[in-house]
Amino acid sequence: MKDHRKNPPHHLTIRVTHRDDPVSEVTEQDTMRAAERFPNVVIRGPVFGFATQSPDDGESWRLLSDVSDGFPQHSRDGLNSHLWFRAKNETRPGQPLRDELLAAVARLETEPVDELMVGDTRYRIVRGDEFARTGADGIEGPRPTDPDDSRRDIGDRGRNSACRTTGFVIDHARATGIMESIQRMELLPLRYQAERIPRDVREDSVRALQTHPGVVLLPATFTFAERKQASWEPMAGLHPSPQDARATLYNYLAEFLPKLEQDISDAEAEVYATAAEQYRAGPPRDELRVLGRRFQIIRVERLMRIGPDGPEPPRTTDTDPYGPMRLHPPLAEVEEREERERRESGADDDPQCARQGHEPSTEGN
């Protein structure tokens, strides 16, 4: 490896800072205690999302999704929709940017591409790895300093925490606290090693240590897991806060478990429903036992590997369940239909409608 001691490149630079404010001090102590209680890292597998790099961000990349997709094609589809709606909402027919956006959409409809250039902006499908921390006390749950809204009713399906990953800036050289910097250093050699993982996947993981040697930690996420004989089995998607994961556990026990597990009797379903309501009514808890089963709210972290050209894209051994496809109708047809419906509804005769932005826009001319 080249000697970069004098001028280390962006993707190899880790800047450590010490913050004296009370919140940072408590967070540092919390992270230190967690590292002592849960010293082991269990890697679960890859997750995918999409990001952008614009001139305003310099060498940094900005996430446009929550990086929780299970397959690269899921994220390509997400990027497809993102670009299609950009064309619809931010451009007009005949503008060069619209043509470029729709050309990118057309490629995503037919090719499994992982990077696109639209104007002066780059878009990339990015890859991360989920992992959890374990120790003698089991698997790590939420930390006291994790953002949470424990007073929120977990039965209220209309309320969810804001995603902390979408909009996150991937900047390897950004200054971080002492403990996070130490943890990033510890995670640098993390790779797939278990024999149950196919050899080509393990070899790809080793290559990534060279091609993308840097590591950035994304905001922590949460889900609930069930304790099996020798492991914990995550039972739901990732959520931005512990309370969101508690709400998912409540809904699972109260409604979905009897439908998903066919051998559950009516009497057992009632027991689960009662336990769910008691869980909802009581103070926030991160563990629930019912009918001999143990459920726990767990903390799931994600790392993203960084190379000289930014975050790692999907690997050749990452699999997809399906290929690219058309997700949206032609934009011209959609706008023609909307214009026809607007005329038929009499919107043209409504002066207030006109004042609110129905006059032709001059943006981009």
Short mmCIF file of C-alpha atoms in Angstrom, two decimals:
data_model
loop_
_atom_site.label_atom_id
_atom_site.label_comp_id
_atom_site.label_asym_id
_atom_site.label_seq_id
_atom_site.Cartn_x
_atom_site.Cartn_y
_atom_site.Cartn_z
CA MET A 1 0.00 0.00 0.00
CA LYS A 2 1.23 3.46 -0.75
CA ASP A 3 2.63 5.57 2.05
CA HIS A 4 0.15 8.40 2.68
CA ARG A 5 1.52 9.65 6.01
CA LYS A 6 2.03 13.21 4.82
CA ASN A 7 -1.18 13.69 2.87
CA PRO A 8 -3.61 10.84 3.56
CA PRO A 9 -6.46 10.63 1.02
CA HIS A 10 -10.02 11.46 1.99
CA HIS A 11 -11.16 7.82 2.23
CA LEU A 12 -8.34 6.93 4.64
CA THR A 13 -8.61 9.98 6.89
CA ILE A 14 -10.25 9.62 10.31
CA ARG A 15 -10.42 12.85 12.26
CA VAL A 16 -10.95 12.59 15.99
CA THR A 17 -12.43 15.41 18.03
CA HIS A 18 -13.20 15.85 21.70
CA ARG A 19 -16.43 17.71 22.42
CA ASP A 20 -16.97 19.24 25.84
CA ASP A 21 -20.74 19.72 25.69
CA PRO A 22 -22.79 17.57 28.14
CA VAL A 23 -24.69 15.64 25.45
CA SER A 24 -21.48 14.55 23.73
CA GLU A 25 -19.91 13.56 27.04
CA VAL A 26 -22.89 11.36 27.94
CA THR A 27 -22.96 9.81 24.49
CA GLU A 28 -19.25 8.99 24.67
CA GLN A 29 -19.71 7.32 28.06
CA ASP A 30 -22.74 5.41 26.80
CA THR A 31 -20.78 4.15 23.79
CA MET A 32 -17.89 3.11 26.02
CA ARG A 33 -20.18 1.11 28.33
CA ALA A 34 -21.82 -0.56 25.33
CA ALA A 35 -18.41 -1.55 23.92
CA GLU A 36 -17.52 -3.19 27.24
CA ARG A 37 -20.83 -5.06 27.60
CA PHE A 38 -21.15 -6.08 23.94
CA PRO A 39 -17.61 -6.53 22.58
CA ASN A 40 -18.47 -8.96 19.77
CA VAL A 41 -19.75 -8.03 16.32
CA VAL A 42 -22.15 -10.30 14.43
CA ILE A 43 -22.47 -9.40 10.76
CA ARG A 44 -25.90 -10.14 9.32
CA GLY A 45 -25.63 -9.31 5.63
CA PRO A 46 -25.81 -6.54 3.05
CA VAL A 47 -28.29 -3.71 2.71
CA PHE A 48 -28.58 -1.30 -0.21
CA GLY A 49 -29.70 2.23 -0.97
CA PHE A 50 -28.88 5.06 -3.35
CA ALA A 51 -26.87 8.24 -2.96
CA THR A 52 -25.94 11.37 -4.87
CA GLN A 53 -22.81 13.46 -5.27
CA SER A 54 -23.31 17.01 -6.45
CA PRO A 55 -20.82 19.89 -6.86
CA ASP A 56 -22.16 21.41 -3.63
CA ASP A 57 -21.09 18.31 -1.64
CA GLY A 58 -17.53 18.16 -2.97
CA GLU A 59 -16.05 14.70 -2.33
CA SER A 60 -18.93 13.75 -0.02
CA TRP A 61 -22.00 11.76 -0.96
CA ARG A 62 -25.54 12.26 0.35
CA LEU A 63 -27.91 9.35 0.95
CA LEU A 64 -31.29 9.62 -0.77
CA SER A 65 -32.79 6.51 0.83
CA ASP A 66 -32.79 4.75 4.19
CA VAL A 67 -30.29 2.03 3.05
CA SER A 68 -32.48 -0.87 4.16
CA ASP A 69 -33.18 -2.65 0.85
CA GLY A 70 -32.35 -6.34 0.79
CA PHE A 71 -31.26 -6.42 -2.86
CA PRO A 72 -29.51 -3.99 -5.23
CA GLN A 73 -32.43 -4.04 -7.68
CA HIS A 74 -34.76 -2.75 -4.95
CA SER A 75 -32.53 0.33 -4.72
CA ARG A 76 -32.29 0.68 -8.50
CA ASP A 77 -36.08 0.74 -8.56
CA GLY A 78 -36.03 3.39 -5.83
CA LEU A 79 -33.61 5.51 -7.84
CA ASN A 80 -35.80 5.00 -10.91
CA SER A 81 -38.78 6.49 -9.08
CA HIS A 82 -36.70 9.29 -7.58
CA LEU A 83 -35.50 10.43 -11.01
CA TRP A 84 -38.95 10.04 -12.62
CA PHE A 85 -40.57 12.24 -9.97
CA ARG A 86 -37.74 14.77 -10.27
CA ALA A 87 -38.53 15.05 -13.96
CA LYS A 88 -42.25 15.39 -13.23
CA ASN A 89 -42.05 17.86 -10.38
CA GLU A 90 -38.94 19.93 -11.14
CA THR A 91 -38.85 20.25 -14.93
CA ARG A 92 -41.00 21.13 -17.95
CA PRO A 93 -41.26 19.55 -21.41
CA GLY A 94 -38.34 20.53 -23.61
CA GLN A 95 -35.90 21.33 -20.82
CA PRO A 96 -32.52 19.56 -21.18
CA LEU A 97 -32.59 18.39 -17.55
CA ARG A 98 -35.90 16.61 -18.13
CA ASP A 99 -34.45 14.82 -21.14
CA GLU A 100 -31.43 13.70 -19.11
CA LEU A 101 -33.56 12.52 -16.19
CA LEU A 102 -35.87 10.51 -18.43
CA ALA A 103 -32.89 9.04 -20.28
CA ALA A 104 -31.55 7.83 -16.93
CA VAL A 105 -34.97 6.37 -16.09
CA ALA A 106 -35.01 4.55 -19.45
CA ARG A 107 -31.64 2.95 -18.66
CA LEU A 108 -32.82 1.85 -15.22
CA GLU A 109 -35.86 0.24 -16.84
CA THR A 110 -33.69 -2.03 -18.98
CA GLU A 111 -30.21 -2.28 -17.41
CA PRO A 112 -29.02 -3.17 -13.89
CA VAL A 113 -26.80 -0.08 -13.73
CA ASP A 114 -25.28 1.01 -10.42
CA GLU A 115 -24.17 4.52 -11.39
CA LEU A 116 -25.61 7.29 -13.53
CA MET A 117 -24.67 10.85 -14.38
CA VAL A 118 -27.46 13.41 -14.79
CA GLY A 119 -26.16 16.87 -15.57
CA ASP A 120 -23.39 17.54 -13.07
CA THR A 121 -24.82 15.14 -10.48
CA ARG A 122 -23.78 11.54 -9.91
CA TYR A 123 -26.16 8.88 -8.62
CA ARG A 124 -24.95 5.56 -7.24
CA ILE A 125 -26.43 2.40 -5.79
CA VAL A 126 -24.55 1.96 -2.51
CA ARG A 127 -23.92 -1.04 -0.30
CA GLY A 128 -23.70 -1.40 3.45
CA ASP A 129 -23.50 -4.24 5.96
CA GLU A 130 -25.84 -4.78 8.89
CA PHE A 131 -24.33 -5.92 12.15
CA ALA A 132 -25.25 -6.20 15.81
CA ARG A 133 -23.17 -6.33 18.95
CA THR A 134 -23.29 -9.20 21.42
CA GLY A 135 -21.76 -10.12 24.74
CA ALA A 136 -22.32 -12.12 27.90
CA ASP A 137 -25.61 -10.24 28.36
CA GLY A 138 -26.88 -11.36 24.95
CA ILE A 139 -27.59 -9.04 22.04
CA GLU A 140 -27.44 -5.26 22.40
CA GLY A 141 -30.68 -3.35 22.81
CA PRO A 142 -31.31 0.40 22.59
CA ARG A 143 -28.89 2.68 24.41
CA PRO A 144 -30.09 5.41 26.77
CA THR A 145 -28.74 8.07 24.43
CA ASP A 146 -30.41 6.72 21.27
CA PRO A 147 -33.04 9.17 19.95
CA ASP A 148 -36.45 7.93 21.08
CA ASP A 149 -40.01 9.01 21.84
CA SER A 150 -40.96 6.56 24.55
CA ARG A 151 -44.13 8.48 25.48
CA ARG A 152 -45.70 7.87 22.06
CA ASP A 153 -48.55 5.36 21.91
CA ILE A 154 -47.20 2.29 20.11
CA GLY A 155 -50.73 1.51 18.97
CA ASP A 156 -50.95 4.75 16.97
CA ARG A 157 -50.16 3.67 13.41
CA GLY A 158 -50.33 7.21 12.12
CA ARG A 159 -47.13 8.28 13.86
CA ASN A 160 -43.62 7.26 12.90
CA SER A 161 -40.24 8.73 13.66
CA ALA A 162 -38.42 10.62 10.94
CA CYS A 163 -35.75 8.62 9.14
CA ARG A 164 -32.24 9.62 10.26
CA THR A 165 -30.48 7.94 7.34
CA THR A 166 -32.06 9.67 4.36
CA GLY A 167 -30.09 12.89 3.89
CA PHE A 168 -27.08 11.57 5.83
CA VAL A 169 -23.81 12.90 4.39
CA ILE A 170 -21.15 10.25 3.78
CA ASP A 171 -17.93 12.03 4.62
CA HIS A 172 -15.12 9.73 5.72
CA ALA A 173 -12.96 12.61 6.90
CA ARG A 174 -15.70 14.24 9.00
CA ALA A 175 -14.59 14.70 12.60
CA THR A 176 -16.14 12.14 14.97
CA GLY A 177 -15.99 11.49 18.69
CA ILE A 178 -13.28 9.42 20.30
CA MET A 179 -15.34 6.26 20.75
CA GLU A 180 -16.87 6.32 17.27
CA SER A 181 -13.42 6.79 15.78
CA ILE A 182 -12.11 3.82 17.77
CA GLN A 183 -15.03 1.68 16.66
CA ARG A 184 -14.50 2.63 13.02
CA MET A 185 -10.86 1.54 13.34
CA GLU A 186 -11.96 -1.77 14.88
CA LEU A 187 -14.40 -2.40 12.04
CA LEU A 188 -11.89 -1.81 9.24
CA PRO A 189 -11.03 -5.55 8.88
CA LEU A 190 -14.62 -6.79 9.24
CA ARG A 191 -15.52 -9.35 6.58
CA TYR A 192 -17.56 -12.50 6.02
CA GLN A 193 -15.79 -15.50 7.53
CA ALA A 194 -18.45 -18.09 8.47
CA GLU A 195 -18.17 -21.39 6.58
CA ARG A 196 -21.91 -21.34 5.86
CA ILE A 197 -21.31 -18.35 3.55
CA PRO A 198 -20.34 -19.32 -0.03
CA ARG A 199 -16.64 -19.11 -0.80
CA ASP A 200 -17.03 -16.56 -3.62
CA VAL A 201 -18.95 -14.25 -1.28
CA ARG A 202 -16.20 -14.52 1.33
CA GLU A 203 -13.53 -13.84 -1.30
CA ASP A 204 -15.45 -10.82 -2.54
CA SER A 205 -15.59 -9.59 1.06
CA VAL A 206 -11.80 -9.88 1.35
CA ARG A 207 -11.31 -7.93 -1.90
CA ALA A 208 -13.50 -5.13 -0.57
CA LEU A 209 -10.98 -4.54 2.23
CA GLN A 210 -8.52 -3.44 -0.45
CA THR A 211 -10.81 -1.66 -2.90
CA HIS A 212 -12.81 0.16 -0.20
CA PRO A 213 -10.63 0.25 2.93
CA GLY A 214 -12.46 3.07 4.72
CA VAL A 215 -15.49 2.65 7.00
CA VAL A 216 -18.34 5.03 7.85
CA LEU A 217 -21.05 4.24 10.40
CA LEU A 218 -24.64 5.10 9.48
CA PRO A 219 -27.22 6.14 12.10
CA ALA A 220 -28.30 3.23 14.29
CA THR A 221 -31.57 1.46 13.54
CA PHE A 222 -33.85 -0.82 15.53
CA THR A 223 -36.03 -3.87 15.08
CA PHE A 224 -37.34 -6.72 17.20
CA ALA A 225 -35.94 -10.24 17.26
CA GLU A 226 -36.98 -13.57 18.71
CA ARG A 227 -34.60 -15.73 20.69
CA LYS A 228 -34.16 -19.12 19.06
CA GLN A 229 -32.14 -22.03 20.39
CA ALA A 230 -28.71 -20.62 19.60
CA SER A 231 -29.31 -17.24 18.01
CA TRP A 232 -31.52 -14.20 17.66
CA GLU A 233 -33.76 -14.01 14.60
CA PRO A 234 -34.74 -10.48 13.47
CA MET A 235 -38.46 -10.43 12.71
CA ALA A 236 -39.09 -7.10 10.98
CA GLY A 237 -37.53 -4.30 8.96
CA LEU A 238 -35.29 -1.57 10.32
CA HIS A 239 -36.77 1.43 12.14
CA PRO A 240 -35.26 4.81 13.08
CA SER A 241 -36.15 4.63 16.79
CA PRO A 242 -36.72 2.01 19.52
CA GLN A 243 -40.35 3.13 19.89
CA ASP A 244 -41.00 2.38 16.22
CA ALA A 245 -39.63 -1.13 16.77
CA ARG A 246 -41.81 -1.54 19.88
CA ALA A 247 -44.83 -0.50 17.83
CA THR A 248 -43.97 -3.15 15.23
CA LEU A 249 -43.66 -5.80 17.94
CA TYR A 250 -47.05 -4.76 19.32
CA ASN A 251 -48.70 -4.99 15.90
CA TYR A 252 -47.05 -8.33 15.20
CA LEU A 253 -48.36 -9.94 18.39
CA ALA A 254 -51.79 -8.33 18.25
CA GLU A 255 -52.57 -8.91 14.59
CA PHE A 256 -50.02 -10.53 12.31
CA LEU A 257 -48.65 -13.48 14.29
CA PRO A 258 -51.90 -15.55 14.17
CA LYS A 259 -52.10 -14.98 10.40
CA LEU A 260 -48.46 -15.77 9.67
CA GLU A 261 -48.08 -18.79 11.96
CA GLN A 262 -50.75 -21.28 10.88
CA ASP A 263 -50.38 -23.59 13.90
CA ILE A 264 -51.50 -20.88 16.36
CA SER A 265 -54.81 -21.78 18.00
CA ASP A 266 -57.55 -19.26 18.76
CA ALA A 267 -56.76 -19.53 22.46
CA GLU A 268 -53.06 -18.85 21.86
CA ALA A 269 -53.89 -15.93 19.59
CA GLU A 270 -55.92 -14.43 22.42
CA VAL A 271 -52.97 -14.81 24.80
CA TYR A 272 -50.69 -13.02 22.34
CA ALA A 273 -53.24 -10.25 21.83
CA THR A 274 -53.61 -9.77 25.60
CA ALA A 275 -49.84 -9.65 26.05
CA ALA A 276 -49.64 -7.08 23.26
CA GLU A 277 -52.19 -4.81 24.94
CA GLN A 278 -50.40 -5.10 28.27
CA TYR A 279 -47.15 -4.24 26.49
CA ARG A 280 -48.84 -1.20 24.96
CA ALA A 281 -50.34 0.00 28.24
CA GLY A 282 -47.24 -0.42 30.39
CA PRO A 283 -44.02 1.55 30.55
CA PRO A 284 -41.68 1.13 27.56
CA ARG A 285 -39.93 -2.24 27.65
CA ASP A 286 -37.35 -3.76 25.35
CA GLU A 287 -38.15 -7.38 26.20
CA LEU A 288 -41.39 -9.37 26.17
CA ARG A 289 -41.96 -13.02 27.04
CA VAL A 290 -45.17 -14.80 26.12
CA LEU A 291 -46.04 -18.51 25.89
CA GLY A 292 -42.41 -19.49 26.37
CA ARG A 293 -41.18 -17.21 23.58
CA ARG A 294 -38.79 -14.32 24.11
CA PHE A 295 -38.88 -11.16 21.99
CA GLN A 296 -36.44 -8.27 22.31
CA ILE A 297 -35.94 -4.84 20.78
CA ILE A 298 -32.44 -4.86 19.33
CA ARG A 299 -30.03 -2.26 18.05
CA VAL A 300 -28.84 -2.81 14.48
CA GLU A 301 -25.87 -0.88 13.12
CA ARG A 302 -24.71 -0.50 9.55
CA LEU A 303 -21.29 0.22 8.16
CA MET A 304 -20.51 1.43 4.68
CA ARG A 305 -17.15 0.78 3.07
CA ILE A 306 -15.48 3.76 1.35
CA GLY A 307 -12.90 3.76 -1.42
CA PRO A 308 -11.02 6.43 -3.37
CA ASP A 309 -14.16 7.19 -5.39
CA GLY A 310 -16.66 7.09 -2.55
CA PRO A 311 -19.07 4.51 -1.10
CA GLU A 312 -18.95 0.89 -2.21
CA PRO A 313 -21.44 -0.17 -4.90
CA PRO A 314 -22.99 -3.67 -5.02
CA ARG A 315 -20.54 -6.55 -5.30
CA THR A 316 -20.55 -9.11 -8.09
CA THR A 317 -21.71 -11.77 -5.62
CA ASP A 318 -24.69 -9.74 -4.38
CA THR A 319 -27.80 -11.41 -5.77
CA ASP A 320 -31.08 -10.00 -7.09
CA PRO A 321 -34.49 -11.72 -7.13
CA TYR A 322 -35.53 -10.01 -10.37
CA GLY A 323 -34.26 -7.65 -13.04
CA PRO A 324 -35.07 -4.10 -14.15
CA MET A 325 -38.54 -3.21 -15.36
CA ARG A 326 -40.75 -0.24 -16.20
CA LEU A 327 -42.22 1.25 -13.02
CA HIS A 328 -43.96 4.37 -14.31
CA PRO A 329 -45.93 5.19 -17.46
CA PRO A 330 -44.45 7.67 -19.96
CA LEU A 331 -44.36 11.09 -18.32
CA ALA A 332 -45.90 12.81 -21.35
CA GLU A 333 -48.97 10.55 -21.08
CA VAL A 334 -49.31 11.26 -17.36
CA GLU A 335 -49.12 15.02 -17.86
CA GLU A 336 -51.55 14.90 -20.77
CA ARG A 337 -54.06 13.00 -18.64
CA GLU A 338 -53.62 15.36 -15.68
CA GLU A 339 -54.09 18.38 -17.93
CA ARG A 340 -57.24 16.88 -19.40
CA GLU A 341 -58.62 16.13 -15.92
CA ARG A 342 -57.76 19.63 -14.79
CA ARG A 343 -59.65 21.18 -17.70
CA GLU A 344 -62.65 18.91 -17.15
CA SER A 345 -62.75 19.81 -13.45
CA GLY A 346 -62.92 23.51 -14.29
CA ALA A 347 -59.65 24.37 -12.58
CA ASP A 348 -58.88 26.84 -15.37
CA ASP A 349 -61.84 28.94 -14.22
CA ASP A 350 -60.65 29.11 -10.62
CA PRO A 351 -58.57 32.31 -10.13
CA GLN A 352 -57.29 31.05 -6.79
CA CYS A 353 -55.91 27.96 -8.51
CA ALA A 354 -54.06 30.19 -10.95
CA ARG A 355 -52.63 32.28 -8.14
CA GLN A 356 -51.32 29.11 -6.45
CA GLY A 357 -49.04 28.25 -9.32
CA HIS A 358 -50.96 27.03 -12.36
CA GLU A 359 -49.51 29.69 -14.62
CA PRO A 360 -46.75 28.37 -16.89
CA SER A 361 -43.44 28.28 -15.05
CA THR A 362 -40.34 29.93 -16.44
CA GLU A 363 -37.99 27.84 -14.27
CA GLY A 364 -35.06 26.42 -16.16
CA ASN A 365 -35.43 28.65 -19.24
#
